[in-house]
Amino acid sequence: MQIIVPNFLWVFLSTFAISAIAVIAILGLYLKERFLNKILLILVGLSAGAMMGGAFLHLIPEAVEEAEGSFPYLLVIAGFVVFFLIERVLHWRHCHKGKCNVHSFGYVNIIGDSIHNFLDGIIIATSFTVSFEIGIITTIVVASHEIPQEIGDFGVLVYAGFKKGKALALNYLAASTVILGGVIGFYLSEIEKFVLFILPLAAGGFIYIAASDLIPEIKKEESTKKIILPFIVFLLGIGAMYLLTFFE
């Protein structure tokens, strides 16, 4: 019991902090759209680097260490496919601009975002049961993505017709499902070999988000000068994950 309680508290505190990041979406009310877009592109670069580094330098090596053969790598591919299907089936949108091409998908976006955050909670909880270091690293990776995502989702809801106050409330409600995912994930992690499945699946999901959503956002920038800083931040994100391997 002396081991379980601290782990549970860390899971709760980490997921609660992640949910609170949704409040950052309110920045969109005060910052000029042009300046906000510049910030978001830099944050997208950081998030892409952190996700790539987190997957390849932490989650996959940990999964390979715990299992034998090609099974962990097959699960990484499965995670990539699963996140693709979630995005397609639920119209789960990752929007990193103040306005996106949405129609009546405001509520669908909330549902998709809620499921995404719920899965993040399970991943964070499972990571803490592996080790404290892996849990912290996974929380950092998720947090790096939540900031641009939640600001973007707020923009989607406003553009879909929600008033700003309601959009912010719904955005936080969707973000708070990460706490529920953390609680459920903590108890699911007690199932034998559950961790061996969730870590490589999470790695595949991180790779999918970075490769299919975040990096293309950077590539959309036509100006070579404007793309240099996000690219440098992308490399810094990978470098930060590498430095954390020494902490781990």
C-alpha positions as semicolon CSV with decimal commas, in nm:
position;residue;x (nm);y (nm);z (nm)
1;M;0,000;0,000;0,000
2;Q;0,291;0,232;0,058
3;I;0,378;0,203;-0,311
4;I;0,027;0,218;-0,459
5;V;-0,092;0,536;-0,284
6;P;0,194;0,763;-0,401
7;N;0,157;0,631;-0,756
8;F;-0,215;0,703;-0,753
9;L;-0,157;1,054;-0,621
10;W;0,098;1,123;-0,893
11;V;-0,146;0,998;-1,156
12;F;-0,422;1,222;-1,019
13;L;-0,201;1,531;-0,991
14;S;-0,058;1,480;-1,340
15;T;-0,395;1,430;-1,509
16;F;-0,547;1,721;-1,315
17;A;-0,263;1,946;-1,435
18;I;-0,323;1,829;-1,792
19;S;-0,694;1,912;-1,769
20;A;-0,614;2,258;-1,632
21;I;-0,418;2,334;-1,950
22;A;-0,752;2,375;-2,127
23;V;-0,786;2,709;-1,949
24;I;-0,493;2,832;-2,158
25;A;-0,740;2,841;-2,445
26;I;-0,865;3,167;-2,297
27;L;-0,545;3,325;-2,430
28;G;-0,717;3,323;-2,765
29;L;-0,953;3,588;-2,630
30;Y;-0,675;3,836;-2,562
31;L;-0,394;3,771;-2,808
32;K;-0,407;3,898;-3,162
33;E;-0,478;3,622;-3,409
34;R;-0,156;3,679;-3,605
35;F;0,058;3,667;-3,290
36;L;-0,136;3,365;-3,163
37;N;-0,070;3,176;-3,485
38;K;0,304;3,242;-3,449
39;I;0,301;3,104;-3,096
40;L;0,099;2,801;-3,199
41;L;0,338;2,710;-3,480
42;I;0,629;2,714;-3,234
43;L;0,430;2,508;-2,984
44;V;0,336;2,264;-3,258
45;G;0,705;2,219;-3,340
46;L;0,788;2,157;-2,974
47;S;0,500;1,914;-2,940
48;A;0,602;1,718;-3,252
49;G;0,960;1,687;-3,130
50;A;0,853;1,584;-2,780
51;M;0,615;1,321;-2,915
52;M;0,869;1,174;-3,155
53;G;1,140;1,175;-2,890
54;G;0,908;1,037;-2,623
55;A;0,797;0,751;-2,847
56;F;1,137;0,647;-2,988
57;L;1,360;0,725;-2,690
58;H;1,139;0,623;-2,398
59;L;0,819;0,429;-2,462
60;I;0,942;0,192;-2,734
61;P;1,272;0,106;-2,557
62;E;1,079;0,043;-2,234
63;A;0,832;-0,184;-2,416
64;V;1,113;-0,375;-2,592
65;E;1,292;-0,422;-2,262
66;E;0,981;-0,574;-2,106
67;A;0,892;-0,802;-2,398
68;E;1,074;-1,019;-2,652
69;G;1,071;-1,051;-3,028
70;S;0,885;-0,828;-3,271
71;F;0,563;-0,811;-3,066
72;P;0,626;-0,459;-2,925
73;Y;0,696;-0,325;-3,273
74;L;0,373;-0,480;-3,404
75;L;0,187;-0,302;-3,126
76;V;0,352;0,028;-3,223
77;I;0,213;-0,018;-3,574
78;A;-0,123;-0,116;-3,424
79;G;-0,124;0,202;-3,218
80;F;-0,056;0,405;-3,531
81;V;-0,352;0,236;-3,706
82;V;-0,585;0,267;-3,406
83;F;-0,528;0,641;-3,376
84;F;-0,586;0,677;-3,749
85;L;-0,920;0,494;-3,718
86;I;-1,024;0,704;-3,417
87;E;-0,954;1,018;-3,616
88;R;-1,147;0,897;-3,919
89;V;-1,446;0,737;-3,746
90;L;-1,506;1,010;-3,489
91;H;-1,399;1,300;-3,710
92;W;-1,150;1,374;-3,431
93;R;-0,988;1,694;-3,546
94;H;-0,654;1,838;-3,437
95;C;-0,681;2,202;-3,523
96;H;-0,392;2,436;-3,449
97;K;-0,529;2,750;-3,604
98;G;-0,779;2,993;-3,460
99;K;-1,032;2,899;-3,729
100;C;-1,072;2,568;-3,907
101;N;-1,300;2,437;-4,179
102;V;-1,576;2,294;-3,959
103;H;-1,946;2,276;-4,028
104;S;-2,181;2,136;-3,765
105;F;-1,909;1,925;-3,608
106;G;-1,876;2,127;-3,287
107;Y;-2,020;1,855;-3,065
108;V;-1,847;1,581;-3,262
109;N;-1,520;1,762;-3,196
110;I;-1,598;1,761;-2,822
111;I;-1,669;1,386;-2,827
112;G;-1,352;1,310;-3,018
113;D;-1,143;1,534;-2,792
114;S;-1,295;1,370;-2,482
115;I;-1,200;1,023;-2,604
116;H;-0,852;1,143;-2,696
117;N;-0,800;1,292;-2,348
118;F;-0,942;0,980;-2,184
119;L;-0,682;0,771;-2,369
120;D;-0,411;1,017;-2,261
121;G;-0,516;0,959;-1,901
122;I;-0,484;0,581;-1,939
123;I;-0,141;0,623;-2,097
124;I;-0,019;0,853;-1,817
125;A;-0,151;0,622;-1,543
126;T;0,008;0,316;-1,701
127;S;0,339;0,499;-1,740
128;F;0,353;0,577;-1,369
129;T;0,305;0,211;-1,283
130;V;0,615;0,133;-1,491
131;S;0,830;0,390;-1,313
132;F;0,809;0,742;-1,177
133;E;1,048;0,867;-1,446
134;I;0,847;0,720;-1,735
135;G;0,532;0,870;-1,583
136;I;0,682;1,219;-1,565
137;I;0,821;1,194;-1,919
138;T;0,485;1,080;-2,057
139;T;0,308;1,362;-1,874
140;I;0,550;1,615;-2,027
141;V;0,491;1,472;-2,375
142;V;0,112;1,486;-2,336
143;A;0,125;1,837;-2,188
144;S;0,338;1,965;-2,476
145;H;0,063;1,860;-2,715
146;E;-0,231;1,974;-2,504
147;I;-0,143;2,345;-2,518
148;P;-0,170;2,395;-2,896
149;Q;-0,450;2,139;-2,919
150;E;-0,673;2,301;-2,657
151;I;-0,622;2,650;-2,798
152;G;-0,707;2,512;-3,142
153;D;-1,013;2,324;-3,014
154;F;-1,137;2,642;-2,850
155;G;-1,109;2,815;-3,187
156;V;-1,301;2,532;-3,353
157;L;-1,588;2,559;-3,106
158;V;-1,613;2,938;-3,143
159;Y;-1,602;2,907;-3,520
160;A;-1,872;2,637;-3,501
161;G;-2,107;2,888;-3,338
162;F;-2,057;2,849;-2,962
163;K;-2,032;3,158;-2,744
164;K;-1,684;3,202;-2,603
165;G;-1,788;3,129;-2,243
166;K;-1,967;2,808;-2,339
167;A;-1,684;2,707;-2,570
168;L;-1,433;2,743;-2,287
169;A;-1,657;2,545;-2,048
170;L;-1,709;2,263;-2,300
171;N;-1,338;2,265;-2,380
172;Y;-1,252;2,215;-2,013
173;L;-1,519;1,946;-1,975
174;A;-1,363;1,751;-2,261
175;A;-1,015;1,803;-2,119
176;S;-1,119;1,678;-1,775
177;T;-1,184;1,328;-1,911
178;V;-0,808;1,279;-1,882
179;I;-0,861;1,250;-1,504
180;L;-1,120;0,975;-1,551
181;G;-0,884;0,797;-1,789
182;G;-0,606;0,827;-1,530
183;V;-0,816;0,669;-1,254
184;I;-0,940;0,384;-1,473
185;G;-0,596;0,335;-1,628
186;F;-0,436;0,307;-1,285
187;Y;-0,656;0,013;-1,191
188;L;-0,637;-0,146;-1,536
189;S;-0,259;-0,142;-1,506
190;E;-0,290;-0,400;-1,228
191;I;-0,401;-0,650;-1,492
192;E;-0,110;-0,874;-1,586
193;K;0,080;-0,758;-1,896
194;F;-0,154;-0,460;-1,951
195;V;0,148;-0,232;-1,943
196;L;0,317;-0,435;-2,217
197;F;0,027;-0,354;-2,448
198;I;-0,041;0,010;-2,364
199;L;0,314;0,150;-2,388
200;P;0,384;0,052;-2,752
201;L;0,025;0,139;-2,847
202;A;0,079;0,483;-2,696
203;A;0,408;0,517;-2,883
204;G;0,232;0,440;-3,210
205;G;-0,032;0,699;-3,129
206;F;0,228;0,965;-3,051
207;I;0,409;0,892;-3,378
208;Y;0,082;0,916;-3,570
209;I;-0,014;1,252;-3,417
210;A;0,333;1,397;-3,475
211;A;0,372;1,264;-3,831
212;S;0,020;1,309;-3,969
213;D;-0,099;1,617;-3,783
214;L;0,174;1,828;-3,626
215;I;0,457;1,814;-3,880
216;P;0,219;1,884;-4,173
217;E;0,109;2,200;-3,989
218;I;0,471;2,319;-3,996
219;K;0,507;2,224;-4,362
220;K;0,209;2,442;-4,453
221;E;0,418;2,751;-4,383
222;E;0,540;2,872;-4,722
223;S;0,802;3,114;-4,593
224;T;1,140;2,945;-4,541
225;K;1,240;3,204;-4,281
226;K;0,925;3,149;-4,075
227;I;0,971;2,773;-4,073
228;I;1,326;2,785;-3,931
229;L;1,225;2,862;-3,571
230;P;0,952;2,591;-3,547
231;F;1,199;2,342;-3,697
232;I;1,466;2,437;-3,443
233;V;1,210;2,401;-3,164
234;F;1,114;2,062;-3,310
235;L;1,477;1,950;-3,277
236;L;1,492;2,097;-2,927
237;G;1,188;1,889;-2,835
238;I;1,368;1,574;-2,947
239;G;1,684;1,688;-2,768
240;A;1,492;1,745;-2,445
241;M;1,356;1,390;-2,461
242;Y;1,709;1,262;-2,517
243;L;1,840;1,450;-2,213
244;L;1,560;1,298;-2,007
245;T;1,698;0,952;-2,086
246;F;1,981;1,031;-1,843
247;F;1,725;1,127;-1,578
248;E;1,538;0,805;-1,647
